[in-house]
Amino acid sequence: MPKWTKAHIIDGFVSLLHRHSYPSITVEMVLNETDVSKTTFYRYFRNKADVMDAYFQRIYDSALLDEGCRDLEDLFAAILEKARRNPEQYRMFETTGYNSYLRFIYRYTFSMGSRIIETAWKRSLSEAESLHVAFFCAGGSHAVEEFSRGQSYRSMGSRQAAAEIASMMNSEYKVAIDEAMRANLREYIRRRDG
């Protein structure tokens, strides 16, 4: 029941996103859309930004765990494709501050990217390596926005853009995402989501 309730709240939020701007959506609107109590909502989420993060985390987790995702280039292509195919994301870029969508993309890609590389290398990242990943993810969050909105890179498909992004990475960071890696990531996501 709890997983269904959490998913139901997220789905209600997404339904609202298709009809309203993110800033205009309130927790009360989510409660009315989903017919859940305030107590139930706050059992799973602190605020609407948490719901936004959970929704896009679900999108990006599904890209990461897809069996067609064999390496980071495939992951970049999937994220870019999902960005263009989910127009509600455009509204999310209107957010600012710590709970902004850009910050979410950065936090998520840094967390999962670091985890993928550390799992492949079987060690923790050094401070310099962590800086490399952070720098790459920070710029990547802006590239996702521009790509999804069609502001830039209009003539590129997601696969071509992903190949260009991957070509900028040092070879040691180009790790495989095989079934063992996916199993590790599934377990991490299961523990993270409780």
Coordinates of C-alpha atoms in Angstrom, one line a residue:
M1 CA 0.0 0.0 0.0
P2 CA 2.7 2.6 0.8
K3 CA 4.4 2.4 -2.6
W4 CA 1.1 2.7 -4.3
T5 CA 0.2 5.8 -2.2
K6 CA 3.5 7.5 -2.9
A7 CA 3.1 6.7 -6.6
H8 CA -0.5 8.0 -6.6
I9 CA 0.7 11.3 -5.1
I10 CA 3.4 11.6 -7.7
D11 CA 0.9 10.8 -10.5
G12 CA -1.5 13.4 -9.2
F13 CA 1.3 16.0 -9.1
V14 CA 2.2 15.2 -12.7
S15 CA -1.4 15.5 -13.8
L16 CA -1.4 19.0 -12.2
L17 CA 1.8 19.9 -14.0
H18 CA 0.1 19.3 -17.3
R19 CA -2.5 21.9 -16.5
H20 CA -0.7 24.4 -14.2
S21 CA 2.7 26.1 -13.8
Y22 CA 4.9 24.6 -11.1
P23 CA 4.8 27.8 -9.0
S24 CA 1.0 27.8 -8.9
I25 CA 0.7 24.2 -7.7
T26 CA 0.1 23.9 -4.0
V27 CA 0.2 21.0 -1.6
E28 CA -3.6 21.6 -1.2
M29 CA -4.1 21.1 -5.0
V30 CA -2.1 17.8 -4.8
L31 CA -4.3 16.7 -1.9
N32 CA -7.5 17.5 -3.9
E33 CA -6.2 15.8 -7.0
T34 CA -5.2 12.6 -5.2
D35 CA -7.8 12.5 -2.5
V36 CA -5.2 11.8 0.1
S37 CA -5.1 13.4 3.6
K38 CA -2.5 15.9 4.6
T39 CA -1.1 13.4 7.1
T40 CA -0.6 10.9 4.3
F41 CA 1.1 13.4 2.0
Y42 CA 3.5 14.5 4.7
R43 CA 4.3 10.9 5.6
Y44 CA 6.0 10.6 2.2
F45 CA 7.0 14.2 1.2
R46 CA 8.0 17.4 3.0
N47 CA 6.7 19.7 0.3
K48 CA 5.9 19.9 -3.4
A49 CA 9.6 20.1 -4.3
D50 CA 10.0 16.6 -2.8
V51 CA 7.2 15.4 -5.1
M52 CA 8.9 17.0 -8.1
D53 CA 12.2 15.3 -7.2
A54 CA 10.5 11.9 -6.7
Y55 CA 8.8 12.2 -10.1
F56 CA 12.0 13.0 -12.0
Q57 CA 14.0 10.6 -10.0
R58 CA 11.6 7.9 -11.1
I59 CA 12.1 8.9 -14.8
Y60 CA 15.9 9.0 -14.5
D61 CA 16.0 5.7 -12.5
S62 CA 14.0 4.0 -15.2
A63 CA 16.5 5.2 -17.8
L64 CA 19.4 4.0 -15.7
L65 CA 17.9 0.6 -15.0
D66 CA 16.8 -0.1 -18.6
E67 CA 18.6 -3.1 -20.1
G68 CA 19.3 -1.0 -23.2
C69 CA 21.5 1.2 -21.1
R70 CA 24.9 -0.3 -21.5
D71 CA 27.2 2.6 -20.7
L72 CA 27.1 6.3 -19.8
E73 CA 26.6 7.3 -23.4
D74 CA 23.4 5.2 -23.5
L75 CA 22.4 6.8 -20.2
F76 CA 23.0 10.4 -21.6
A77 CA 20.9 9.5 -24.7
A78 CA 18.0 8.2 -22.5
I79 CA 18.0 11.2 -20.3
L80 CA 18.0 13.6 -23.2
E81 CA 15.3 11.6 -25.0
K82 CA 13.2 11.6 -21.8
A83 CA 13.7 15.3 -21.4
R84 CA 12.3 16.0 -24.9
R85 CA 9.4 13.6 -24.5
N86 CA 8.2 14.9 -21.1
P87 CA 7.0 18.4 -21.8
E88 CA 6.1 18.9 -18.1
Q89 CA 9.9 19.3 -17.6
Y90 CA 9.8 22.6 -19.3
R91 CA 7.7 24.0 -16.5
M92 CA 10.1 22.6 -14.0
F93 CA 12.9 24.8 -15.2
E94 CA 11.0 27.8 -13.9
T95 CA 12.0 26.8 -10.4
T96 CA 14.9 28.6 -8.6
G97 CA 17.0 28.1 -5.5
Y98 CA 18.0 24.9 -3.8
N99 CA 14.8 23.1 -4.7
S100 CA 15.1 24.1 -8.3
Y101 CA 14.9 21.4 -11.1
L102 CA 18.4 22.3 -12.2
R103 CA 19.7 21.6 -8.7
F104 CA 17.8 18.4 -8.7
I105 CA 19.3 17.3 -12.0
Y106 CA 22.8 18.2 -10.7
R107 CA 22.3 16.4 -7.3
Y108 CA 20.8 13.3 -9.0
T109 CA 23.4 13.0 -11.8
F110 CA 26.3 13.6 -9.4
S111 CA 25.0 11.1 -6.9
M112 CA 24.2 8.4 -9.4
G113 CA 27.2 9.1 -11.6
S114 CA 29.6 8.9 -8.7
R115 CA 28.0 5.7 -7.6
I116 CA 28.3 4.2 -11.1
I117 CA 32.0 5.1 -11.4
E118 CA 32.8 4.0 -7.8
T119 CA 31.1 0.7 -8.4
A120 CA 32.9 0.1 -11.6
W121 CA 36.3 1.1 -10.2
K122 CA 35.6 -0.7 -6.9
R123 CA 36.8 2.3 -4.9
S124 CA 35.8 5.7 -3.7
L125 CA 36.5 8.7 -5.9
S126 CA 39.4 10.9 -5.0
E127 CA 38.7 14.6 -4.3
A128 CA 40.0 15.5 -7.8
E129 CA 37.9 12.8 -9.4
S130 CA 34.8 13.9 -7.5
L131 CA 35.5 17.5 -8.8
H132 CA 35.6 16.1 -12.4
V133 CA 32.2 14.4 -11.9
A134 CA 30.7 17.5 -10.2
F135 CA 31.9 19.8 -12.9
F136 CA 30.6 17.5 -15.7
C137 CA 27.2 17.1 -13.9
A138 CA 26.8 20.9 -13.3
G139 CA 27.2 21.7 -16.9
G140 CA 25.1 18.7 -17.9
S141 CA 22.1 20.0 -16.0
H142 CA 22.1 23.2 -18.1
A143 CA 22.6 21.2 -21.3
V144 CA 19.6 19.1 -20.4
E145 CA 17.5 22.2 -20.0
E146 CA 18.6 23.7 -23.3
F147 CA 18.2 20.4 -25.1
S148 CA 14.7 19.7 -23.7
R149 CA 13.4 23.2 -24.5
G150 CA 14.9 23.1 -28.0
Q151 CA 16.7 26.4 -27.2
S152 CA 20.0 25.0 -28.5
Y153 CA 21.0 21.8 -30.3
R154 CA 17.8 21.7 -32.3
S155 CA 19.2 19.7 -35.1
M156 CA 20.7 17.0 -32.8
G157 CA 18.9 13.9 -31.8
S158 CA 19.4 12.5 -28.4
R159 CA 21.8 9.8 -29.6
Q160 CA 24.0 12.3 -31.5
A161 CA 24.0 14.7 -28.5
A162 CA 24.9 11.8 -26.2
A163 CA 27.8 10.8 -28.4
E164 CA 29.1 14.3 -28.4
I165 CA 28.9 14.5 -24.6
A166 CA 30.6 11.1 -24.2
S167 CA 33.4 12.2 -26.5
M168 CA 34.3 14.9 -23.9
M169 CA 34.8 12.4 -21.1
N170 CA 38.2 11.0 -20.2
S171 CA 38.3 7.3 -21.2
E172 CA 38.6 6.0 -17.6
Y173 CA 35.2 7.5 -16.8
K174 CA 33.5 5.6 -19.7
V175 CA 32.4 2.6 -17.6
A176 CA 30.0 -0.1 -18.6
I177 CA 26.6 -0.5 -17.1
D178 CA 26.1 -4.3 -17.1
E179 CA 23.7 -6.5 -15.3
A180 CA 25.9 -6.7 -12.2
M181 CA 26.0 -2.9 -12.1
R182 CA 22.2 -2.6 -12.6
A183 CA 21.7 -5.1 -9.7
N184 CA 23.9 -2.9 -7.5
L185 CA 22.0 0.2 -8.6
R186 CA 18.6 -1.5 -8.0
E187 CA 19.6 -2.4 -4.5
Y188 CA 20.8 1.1 -3.9
I189 CA 17.6 2.6 -5.2
R190 CA 15.5 0.2 -3.1
R191 CA 17.4 1.2 0.1
R192 CA 17.3 4.9 -0.9
D193 CA 13.5 4.8 -1.4
G194 CA 12.9 2.7 1.7

